[in-house]
CSV table of C-alpha atoms and ligand atoms in Angstrom, one decimal:
chain,number,residue,atom,x,y,z
A,1,UNK,CA,117.8,161.9,16.8
A,2,UNK,CA,118.9,159.0,14.6
A,3,UNK,CA,116.5,156.8,12.6
A,4,UNK,CA,116.2,154.2,15.3
A,5,UNK,CA,115.4,156.8,17.9
A,6,UNK,CA,112.9,158.6,15.6
A,7,UNK,CA,111.0,155.3,15.1
A,8,UNK,CA,111.1,154.1,18.7
A,9,UNK,CA,113.6,151.3,18.0
A,10,UNK,CA,116.2,152.7,20.5
A,11,UNK,CA,116.0,154.3,24.0
A,12,UNK,CA,119.2,156.2,23.8
A,13,UNK,CA,117.4,159.6,23.7
A,14,UNK,CA,115.1,159.0,26.7
A,15,UNK,CA,115.6,158.9,30.5
A,16,UNK,CA,113.5,157.3,33.2
A,17,UNK,CA,111.7,159.6,35.6
A,18,UNK,CA,110.6,157.4,38.5
A,19,UNK,CA,109.0,160.3,40.4
A,20,UNK,CA,106.5,160.7,37.4
A,21,UNK,CA,106.5,157.0,36.5
A,22,UNK,CA,107.4,158.2,33.0
A,23,UNK,CA,110.1,158.0,30.4
A,24,UNK,CA,110.9,161.3,28.5
A,25,UNK,CA,113.5,162.9,26.2
A,26,UNK,CA,116.1,164.4,28.5
A,27,UNK,CA,115.3,168.0,27.4
A,28,UNK,CA,111.6,167.5,27.6
A,29,UNK,CA,112.0,166.1,31.1
A,30,UNK,CA,113.6,169.3,32.5
A,31,UNK,CA,110.8,171.5,31.0
A,32,UNK,CA,108.2,169.1,32.3
A,33,UNK,CA,109.5,169.5,35.8
A,34,UNK,CA,109.0,173.2,35.5
A,35,UNK,CA,105.5,172.8,34.0
A,36,UNK,CA,104.6,170.4,36.9
A,37,UNK,CA,105.8,172.9,39.5
A,38,UNK,CA,103.8,175.7,37.9
A,39,UNK,CA,100.7,173.5,37.6
A,40,UNK,CA,101.0,172.6,41.3
A,41,UNK,CA,101.1,176.2,42.3
A,42,UNK,CA,97.9,176.7,40.4
A,43,UNK,CA,96.3,173.7,42.3
A,44,UNK,CA,96.7,170.9,39.7
A,45,UNK,CA,98.6,167.7,40.2
A,46,UNK,CA,99.8,166.8,36.7
A,47,UNK,CA,100.0,163.0,36.1
A,48,UNK,CA,101.6,161.5,33.0
A,49,UNK,CA,99.3,158.8,31.7
A,50,UNK,CA,101.5,158.0,28.8
A,51,UNK,CA,105.0,159.1,27.7
A,52,UNK,CA,107.7,157.3,25.7
A,53,UNK,CA,106.4,154.2,23.9
A,54,UNK,CA,108.6,152.0,21.8
A,55,UNK,CA,108.1,150.5,18.4
A,56,UNK,CA,107.5,147.0,19.6
A,57,UNK,CA,104.7,148.2,22.0
A,58,UNK,CA,103.0,150.1,19.1
A,59,UNK,CA,103.5,147.0,16.9
A,60,UNK,CA,101.8,144.8,19.4
A,61,UNK,CA,98.8,147.2,19.6
A,62,UNK,CA,98.6,147.4,15.8
A,63,UNK,CA,98.8,143.6,15.2
A,64,UNK,CA,96.4,142.9,18.0
A,65,UNK,CA,93.8,145.1,16.4
A,66,UNK,CA,94.5,144.0,12.8
A,67,UNK,CA,93.9,140.3,13.7
A,68,UNK,CA,90.9,141.0,16.0
A,69,UNK,CA,92.5,140.1,19.3
A,70,UNK,CA,92.1,143.6,20.6
A,71,UNK,CA,88.7,145.2,20.4
A,72,UNK,CA,88.2,148.1,17.9
A,73,UNK,CA,85.5,150.7,17.9
A,74,UNK,CA,84.0,153.1,15.3
A,75,UNK,CA,83.5,156.8,15.7
A,76,UNK,CA,80.2,156.3,17.6
A,77,UNK,CA,81.8,153.8,20.0
A,78,UNK,CA,80.3,150.7,18.4
A,79,UNK,CA,82.4,147.5,18.4
A,80,UNK,CA,83.8,146.7,14.9
A,81,UNK,CA,84.0,143.2,13.5
A,82,UNK,CA,87.5,143.4,11.9
A,83,UNK,CA,87.1,140.0,10.1
A,84,UNK,CA,84.4,141.6,8.0
A,85,UNK,CA,86.7,144.4,6.7
A,86,UNK,CA,89.2,144.3,3.8
A,87,UNK,CA,92.7,145.4,4.6
A,88,UNK,CA,92.4,149.1,3.6
A,89,UNK,CA,89.2,149.5,5.8
A,90,UNK,CA,90.8,147.6,8.6
A,91,UNK,CA,93.8,149.9,8.5
A,92,UNK,CA,91.7,153.0,8.4
A,93,UNK,CA,89.7,151.8,11.5
A,94,UNK,CA,92.9,151.1,13.5
A,95,UNK,CA,94.3,154.6,12.5
A,96,UNK,CA,91.3,156.3,14.0
A,97,UNK,CA,92.7,155.5,17.5
A,98,UNK,CA,96.2,154.2,17.1
A,99,UNK,CA,99.4,155.4,15.4
A,100,UNK,CA,101.2,153.3,12.8
A,101,UNK,CA,104.3,151.8,14.5
A,102,UNK,CA,107.3,154.0,13.7
A,103,UNK,CA,105.0,157.0,13.2
A,104,UNK,CA,103.9,157.7,16.8
A,105,UNK,CA,105.1,161.0,18.4
A,106,UNK,CA,105.4,159.0,21.6
A,107,UNK,CA,108.5,157.3,20.1
A,108,UNK,CA,110.4,160.6,20.5
A,109,UNK,CA,110.0,160.9,24.3
A,110,UNK,CA,108.9,164.5,23.6
A,111,UNK,CA,105.1,163.8,23.8
A,112,UNK,CA,103.0,162.9,26.8
A,113,UNK,CA,99.3,162.5,27.8
A,114,UNK,CA,98.3,164.5,30.9
A,115,UNK,CA,95.6,164.5,33.5
A,116,UNK,CA,94.9,166.3,36.8
A,117,UNK,CA,95.1,163.7,39.6
A,118,UNK,CA,93.6,166.2,42.0
A,119,UNK,CA,90.4,166.4,39.9
A,120,UNK,CA,89.4,162.7,40.3
A,121,UNK,CA,89.0,160.1,43.0
A,122,UNK,CA,92.2,158.0,43.7
A,123,UNK,CA,90.7,154.9,42.1
A,124,UNK,CA,89.6,156.8,38.9
A,125,UNK,CA,91.2,155.3,35.7
A,126,UNK,CA,91.5,158.0,33.0
A,127,UNK,CA,90.0,157.1,29.7
A,128,UNK,CA,91.5,160.0,27.7
A,129,UNK,CA,88.2,161.0,26.0
A,130,UNK,CA,87.0,164.4,24.7
A,131,UNK,CA,84.2,164.3,27.3
A,132,UNK,CA,86.8,164.2,30.2
A,133,UNK,CA,88.4,167.4,28.8
A,134,UNK,CA,85.2,169.1,27.8
A,135,UNK,CA,83.4,171.8,29.8
A,136,UNK,CA,81.6,169.3,32.0
A,137,UNK,CA,84.5,166.9,32.4
A,138,UNK,CA,86.8,166.5,35.4
A,139,UNK,CA,89.8,167.9,33.5
A,140,UNK,CA,88.1,171.0,32.1
A,141,UNK,CA,90.0,173.4,34.4
A,142,UNK,CA,93.3,171.7,33.7
A,143,UNK,CA,92.6,171.9,30.0
A,144,UNK,CA,92.1,175.7,30.2
A,145,UNK,CA,95.1,176.2,32.4
A,146,UNK,CA,97.4,174.2,30.0
A,147,UNK,CA,96.0,176.1,27.0
A,148,UNK,CA,97.1,179.4,28.7
A,149,UNK,CA,100.4,178.2,30.2
A,150,UNK,CA,101.9,175.1,28.6
A,151,UNK,CA,103.6,177.2,25.9
A,152,UNK,CA,105.7,179.1,28.5
A,153,UNK,CA,107.4,175.7,29.1
A,154,UNK,CA,107.8,174.8,25.4
A,155,UNK,CA,104.7,172.5,25.3
A,156,UNK,CA,101.9,172.6,22.8
A,157,UNK,CA,99.0,170.5,21.5
A,158,UNK,CA,99.8,169.0,18.1
A,159,UNK,CA,96.4,167.2,17.7
A,160,UNK,CA,93.5,169.6,17.5
A,161,UNK,CA,91.7,168.0,14.7
A,162,UNK,CA,92.2,171.0,12.4
A,163,UNK,CA,95.1,170.3,10.1
A,164,UNK,CA,96.4,167.0,11.5
A,165,UNK,CA,94.6,163.8,10.4
A,166,UNK,CA,94.7,162.6,14.0
A,167,UNK,CA,91.4,163.2,15.9
A,168,UNK,CA,91.5,165.9,18.6
A,169,UNK,CA,93.5,164.8,21.6
A,170,UNK,CA,93.3,167.6,24.2
A,171,UNK,CA,95.4,165.5,26.7
A,172,UNK,CA,98.3,165.1,24.3
A,173,UNK,CA,101.2,167.7,24.7
A,174,UNK,CA,104.5,167.9,22.9
A,175,UNK,CA,107.8,169.6,23.7
A,176,UNK,CA,108.3,171.7,20.6
A,177,UNK,CA,112.0,172.6,20.9
A,178,UNK,CA,112.8,168.9,20.3
A,179,UNK,CA,109.7,167.4,18.6
A,180,UNK,CA,109.8,170.0,15.8
A,181,UNK,CA,113.3,168.7,14.8
A,182,UNK,CA,112.0,165.1,15.1
A,183,UNK,CA,109.0,165.8,12.9
A,184,UNK,CA,111.2,167.1,10.1
A,185,UNK,CA,113.7,164.3,10.5
A,186,UNK,CA,111.1,161.5,10.4
A,187,UNK,CA,110.9,161.4,6.6
A,188,UNK,CA,108.9,158.9,4.5
A,189,UNK,CA,112.1,157.1,3.8
A,190,UNK,CA,113.0,156.7,7.5
A,191,UNK,CA,109.5,155.5,8.3
A,192,UNK,CA,109.5,153.1,5.3
A,193,UNK,CA,112.8,151.5,6.4
A,194,UNK,CA,111.4,150.8,9.9
A,195,UNK,CA,108.2,149.3,8.7
A,196,UNK,CA,109.7,147.2,5.9
A,197,UNK,CA,111.9,145.5,8.6
A,198,UNK,CA,109.0,144.8,11.0
A,199,UNK,CA,106.5,141.8,11.2
A,200,UNK,CA,103.6,144.3,10.7
A,201,UNK,CA,100.2,142.8,9.7
A,202,UNK,CA,98.9,144.5,6.6
A,203,UNK,CA,102.4,145.7,5.7
A,204,UNK,CA,102.0,145.6,1.9
A,205,UNK,CA,98.9,147.8,2.1
A,206,UNK,CA,100.5,150.1,4.6
A,207,UNK,CA,103.7,150.6,2.5
A,208,UNK,CA,101.6,151.3,-0.6
A,209,UNK,CA,99.9,154.2,1.1
A,210,UNK,CA,102.8,155.4,3.1
A,211,UNK,CA,103.5,158.8,1.5
A,212,UNK,CA,99.9,159.8,1.9
A,213,UNK,CA,99.9,158.5,5.5
A,214,UNK,CA,103.0,160.4,6.3
A,215,UNK,CA,101.6,163.7,5.0
A,216,UNK,CA,98.4,163.3,6.9
A,217,UNK,CA,99.5,161.9,10.3
A,218,UNK,CA,103.2,162.8,10.6
A,219,UNK,CA,104.1,166.0,8.6
A,220,UNK,CA,100.8,167.9,9.3
A,221,UNK,CA,100.2,169.0,12.9
A,222,UNK,CA,98.2,171.7,14.6
A,223,UNK,CA,99.5,174.9,16.2
A,224,UNK,CA,97.8,177.1,18.7
B,1,ZN,ZN1,99.4,160.8,23.3
Protein backbone atom coordinates (compact mmCIF):
# COMPACT_ATOMS: atom_id res chain seq x y z
CA UNK A 1 0.00 0.00 0.00
CA UNK A 2 1.17 3.55 -0.67
CA UNK A 3 1.06 6.43 1.85
CA UNK A 4 -2.36 7.66 0.70
CA UNK A 5 -3.85 4.15 0.99
CA UNK A 6 -2.28 3.50 4.40
CA UNK A 7 -3.84 6.67 5.81
CA UNK A 8 -7.27 6.32 4.20
CA UNK A 9 -6.78 9.13 1.68
CA UNK A 10 -7.25 6.83 -1.33
CA UNK A 11 -9.61 3.98 -2.21
CA UNK A 12 -7.42 2.28 -4.81
CA UNK A 13 -6.77 -0.71 -2.51
CA UNK A 14 -10.41 -1.53 -1.68
CA UNK A 15 -13.43 -3.01 -3.46
CA UNK A 16 -17.16 -2.63 -2.78
CA UNK A 17 -18.97 -5.78 -1.64
CA UNK A 18 -22.69 -5.00 -2.10
CA UNK A 19 -23.73 -8.42 -0.78
CA UNK A 20 -22.14 -7.54 2.57
CA UNK A 21 -22.79 -3.76 2.39
CA UNK A 22 -19.05 -3.40 2.99
CA UNK A 23 -15.82 -2.17 1.43
CA UNK A 24 -12.69 -4.29 1.89
CA UNK A 25 -9.17 -4.80 0.61
CA UNK A 26 -9.40 -7.17 -2.36
CA UNK A 27 -7.43 -9.96 -0.65
CA UNK A 28 -9.29 -9.60 2.64
CA UNK A 29 -12.60 -9.83 0.77
CA UNK A 30 -11.89 -13.28 -0.71
CA UNK A 31 -10.87 -14.61 2.71
CA UNK A 32 -13.95 -13.03 4.29
CA UNK A 33 -16.24 -14.83 1.84
CA UNK A 34 -14.73 -18.14 3.00
CA UNK A 35 -15.04 -17.15 6.66
CA UNK A 36 -18.67 -16.15 6.05
CA UNK A 37 -19.45 -19.53 4.45
CA UNK A 38 -17.84 -21.46 7.30
CA UNK A 39 -19.69 -19.35 9.89
CA UNK A 40 -22.99 -19.99 8.10
CA UNK A 41 -22.36 -23.77 8.22
CA UNK A 42 -21.91 -23.38 11.97
CA UNK A 43 -25.23 -21.51 12.30
CA UNK A 44 -24.01 -17.90 12.36
CA UNK A 45 -24.89 -15.07 9.97
CA UNK A 46 -21.84 -12.82 9.97
CA UNK A 47 -22.73 -9.18 9.44
CA UNK A 48 -20.08 -6.53 8.82
CA UNK A 49 -20.98 -3.52 10.96
CA UNK A 50 -17.95 -1.49 9.87
CA UNK A 51 -15.28 -2.08 7.24
CA UNK A 52 -13.19 0.43 5.26
CA UNK A 53 -13.45 3.96 6.63
CA UNK A 54 -11.64 6.85 4.94
CA UNK A 55 -9.54 9.63 6.46
CA UNK A 56 -12.21 12.32 6.01
CA UNK A 57 -14.81 10.27 7.86
CA UNK A 58 -12.39 9.70 10.76
CA UNK A 59 -11.50 13.41 10.67
CA UNK A 60 -15.19 14.39 10.95
CA UNK A 61 -15.59 12.10 13.98
CA UNK A 62 -12.43 13.52 15.59
CA UNK A 63 -13.26 17.18 15.01
CA UNK A 64 -16.88 16.67 16.11
CA UNK A 65 -15.69 15.28 19.43
CA UNK A 66 -12.90 17.81 19.90
CA UNK A 67 -15.27 20.79 19.57
CA UNK A 68 -18.08 19.17 21.58
CA UNK A 69 -20.59 18.66 18.74
CA UNK A 70 -20.46 14.89 19.22
CA UNK A 71 -21.03 13.48 22.71
CA UNK A 72 -18.07 11.92 24.52
CA UNK A 73 -18.10 9.50 27.43
CA UNK A 74 -15.60 8.43 30.06
CA UNK A 75 -14.74 4.83 31.02
CA UNK A 76 -17.83 4.54 33.24
CA UNK A 77 -20.15 5.82 30.49
CA UNK A 78 -20.61 9.29 31.99
CA UNK A 79 -20.95 12.19 29.53
CA UNK A 80 -17.81 14.36 29.40
CA UNK A 81 -17.89 18.15 29.15
CA UNK A 82 -15.12 18.71 26.61
CA UNK A 83 -15.11 22.49 27.03
CA UNK A 84 -13.80 21.94 30.57
CA UNK A 85 -10.79 19.94 29.34
CA UNK A 86 -7.42 21.24 28.13
CA UNK A 87 -6.20 19.92 24.76
CA UNK A 88 -4.10 16.99 26.07
CA UNK A 89 -6.97 15.65 28.24
CA UNK A 90 -9.45 16.22 25.44
CA UNK A 91 -7.28 14.21 23.05
CA UNK A 92 -6.87 11.39 25.58
CA UNK A 93 -10.66 11.27 26.03
CA UNK A 94 -11.27 11.02 22.26
CA UNK A 95 -8.64 8.29 21.88
CA UNK A 96 -10.45 6.12 24.41
CA UNK A 97 -13.08 5.36 21.73
CA UNK A 98 -11.83 6.73 18.41
CA UNK A 99 -8.67 6.40 16.35
CA UNK A 100 -6.60 9.34 15.25
CA UNK A 101 -7.36 10.10 11.56
CA UNK A 102 -4.67 8.37 9.49
CA UNK A 103 -3.99 5.85 12.28
CA UNK A 104 -7.15 3.72 12.03
CA UNK A 105 -6.71 0.13 10.87
CA UNK A 106 -10.08 0.57 9.14
CA UNK A 107 -8.25 2.75 6.56
CA UNK A 108 -6.54 -0.37 5.22
CA UNK A 109 -9.68 -2.27 4.25
CA UNK A 110 -8.24 -5.28 6.07
CA UNK A 111 -10.14 -4.74 9.32
CA UNK A 112 -13.81 -5.18 10.09
CA UNK A 113 -16.29 -5.20 12.96
CA UNK A 114 -18.47 -8.33 13.08
CA UNK A 115 -21.71 -9.47 14.69
CA UNK A 116 -24.06 -12.47 14.32
CA UNK A 117 -27.32 -11.26 12.74
CA UNK A 118 -28.99 -14.59 13.67
CA UNK A 119 -28.47 -13.89 17.39
CA UNK A 120 -30.57 -10.71 17.59
CA UNK A 121 -33.99 -9.45 16.45
CA UNK A 122 -34.10 -7.82 12.99
CA UNK A 123 -34.53 -4.32 14.46
CA UNK A 124 -31.60 -4.72 16.88
CA UNK A 125 -28.88 -2.09 16.44
CA UNK A 126 -25.48 -3.42 17.55
CA UNK A 127 -23.66 -1.15 19.99
CA UNK A 128 -20.30 -2.95 19.84
CA UNK A 129 -19.82 -3.22 23.59
CA UNK A 130 -17.92 -5.76 25.69
CA UNK A 131 -21.23 -6.81 27.27
CA UNK A 132 -22.64 -7.88 23.89
CA UNK A 133 -19.64 -10.18 23.38
CA UNK A 134 -19.40 -11.30 27.02
CA UNK A 135 -20.70 -14.64 28.40
CA UNK A 136 -24.25 -13.30 28.80
CA UNK A 137 -24.32 -11.24 25.61
CA UNK A 138 -26.05 -12.11 22.31
CA UNK A 139 -22.72 -12.58 20.52
CA UNK A 140 -21.03 -14.86 23.09
CA UNK A 141 -21.32 -17.97 20.86
CA UNK A 142 -20.05 -16.12 17.81
CA UNK A 143 -17.17 -14.73 19.83
CA UNK A 144 -16.09 -18.24 20.87
CA UNK A 145 -16.52 -19.62 17.35
CA UNK A 146 -14.39 -16.81 15.86
CA UNK A 147 -11.74 -17.30 18.53
CA UNK A 148 -11.42 -20.93 17.42
CA UNK A 149 -11.87 -20.51 13.65
CA UNK A 150 -11.03 -17.01 12.35
CA UNK A 151 -7.32 -17.76 12.12
CA UNK A 152 -7.98 -20.54 9.56
CA UNK A 153 -9.01 -17.72 7.20
CA UNK A 154 -6.18 -15.33 8.11
CA UNK A 155 -8.24 -13.21 10.53
CA UNK A 156 -7.23 -12.32 14.10
CA UNK A 157 -8.10 -9.89 16.92
CA UNK A 158 -5.54 -7.05 17.14
CA UNK A 159 -7.22 -5.31 20.11
CA UNK A 160 -7.33 -7.50 23.22
CA UNK A 161 -6.33 -4.80 25.68
CA UNK A 162 -3.08 -6.58 26.52
CA UNK A 163 -0.25 -4.94 24.60
CA UNK A 164 -2.19 -2.54 22.35
CA UNK A 165 -3.21 0.81 23.88
CA UNK A 166 -6.63 0.39 22.27
CA UNK A 167 -9.27 -0.93 24.69
CA UNK A 168 -10.45 -4.54 24.06
CA UNK A 169 -12.58 -4.78 20.92
CA UNK A 170 -13.73 -8.42 20.62
CA UNK A 171 -15.79 -7.54 17.51
CA UNK A 172 -12.78 -6.19 15.59
CA UNK A 173 -11.00 -8.63 13.23
CA UNK A 174 -8.08 -8.09 10.91
CA UNK A 175 -6.79 -9.94 7.85
CA UNK A 176 -3.18 -10.53 8.92
CA UNK A 177 -1.58 -11.39 5.52
CA UNK A 178 -2.21 -7.81 4.35
CA UNK A 179 -2.60 -5.83 7.58
CA UNK A 180 0.78 -6.92 8.96
CA UNK A 181 2.44 -5.33 5.93
CA UNK A 182 0.35 -2.20 6.38
CA UNK A 183 1.21 -1.97 10.09
CA UNK A 184 4.92 -1.96 9.30
CA UNK A 185 4.53 0.46 6.38
CA UNK A 186 2.55 3.01 8.41
CA UNK A 187 5.56 4.70 10.00
CA UNK A 188 5.53 7.81 12.19
CA UNK A 189 6.71 9.81 9.14
CA UNK A 190 3.83 8.59 6.94
CA UNK A 191 1.31 9.39 9.68
CA UNK A 192 2.87 12.79 10.37
CA UNK A 193 2.63 13.81 6.73
CA UNK A 194 -1.08 12.90 6.57
CA UNK A 195 -1.95 14.80 9.76
CA UNK A 196 0.17 17.85 8.99
CA UNK A 197 -1.83 18.36 5.77
CA UNK A 198 -5.27 17.97 7.41
CA UNK A 199 -7.60 20.50 9.16
CA UNK A 200 -7.39 18.49 12.40
CA UNK A 201 -8.46 20.19 15.65
CA UNK A 202 -5.74 19.93 18.30
CA UNK A 203 -3.17 19.31 15.57
CA UNK A 204 -0.16 20.92 17.28
CA UNK A 205 -0.69 18.86 20.42
CA UNK A 206 -1.25 15.68 18.37
CA UNK A 207 1.93 16.21 16.36
CA UNK A 208 3.96 16.83 19.55
CA UNK A 209 3.00 13.43 20.94
CA UNK A 210 2.89 11.56 17.63
CA UNK A 211 5.83 9.16 18.13
CA UNK A 212 4.44 8.02 21.48
CA UNK A 213 0.95 7.75 20.02
CA UNK A 214 2.23 5.66 17.11
CA UNK A 215 4.08 3.26 19.43
CA UNK A 216 1.03 2.72 21.63
CA UNK A 217 -1.85 2.63 19.14
CA UNK A 218 -0.34 1.63 15.76
CA UNK A 219 2.89 -0.35 16.20
CA UNK A 220 1.77 -2.38 19.23
CA UNK A 221 -1.00 -4.94 18.68
CA UNK A 222 -2.19 -8.13 20.35
CA UNK A 223 -1.78 -11.65 19.05
CA UNK A 224 -3.72 -14.75 20.10
ZN1 LIG B 1 -13.17 -1.83 14.34
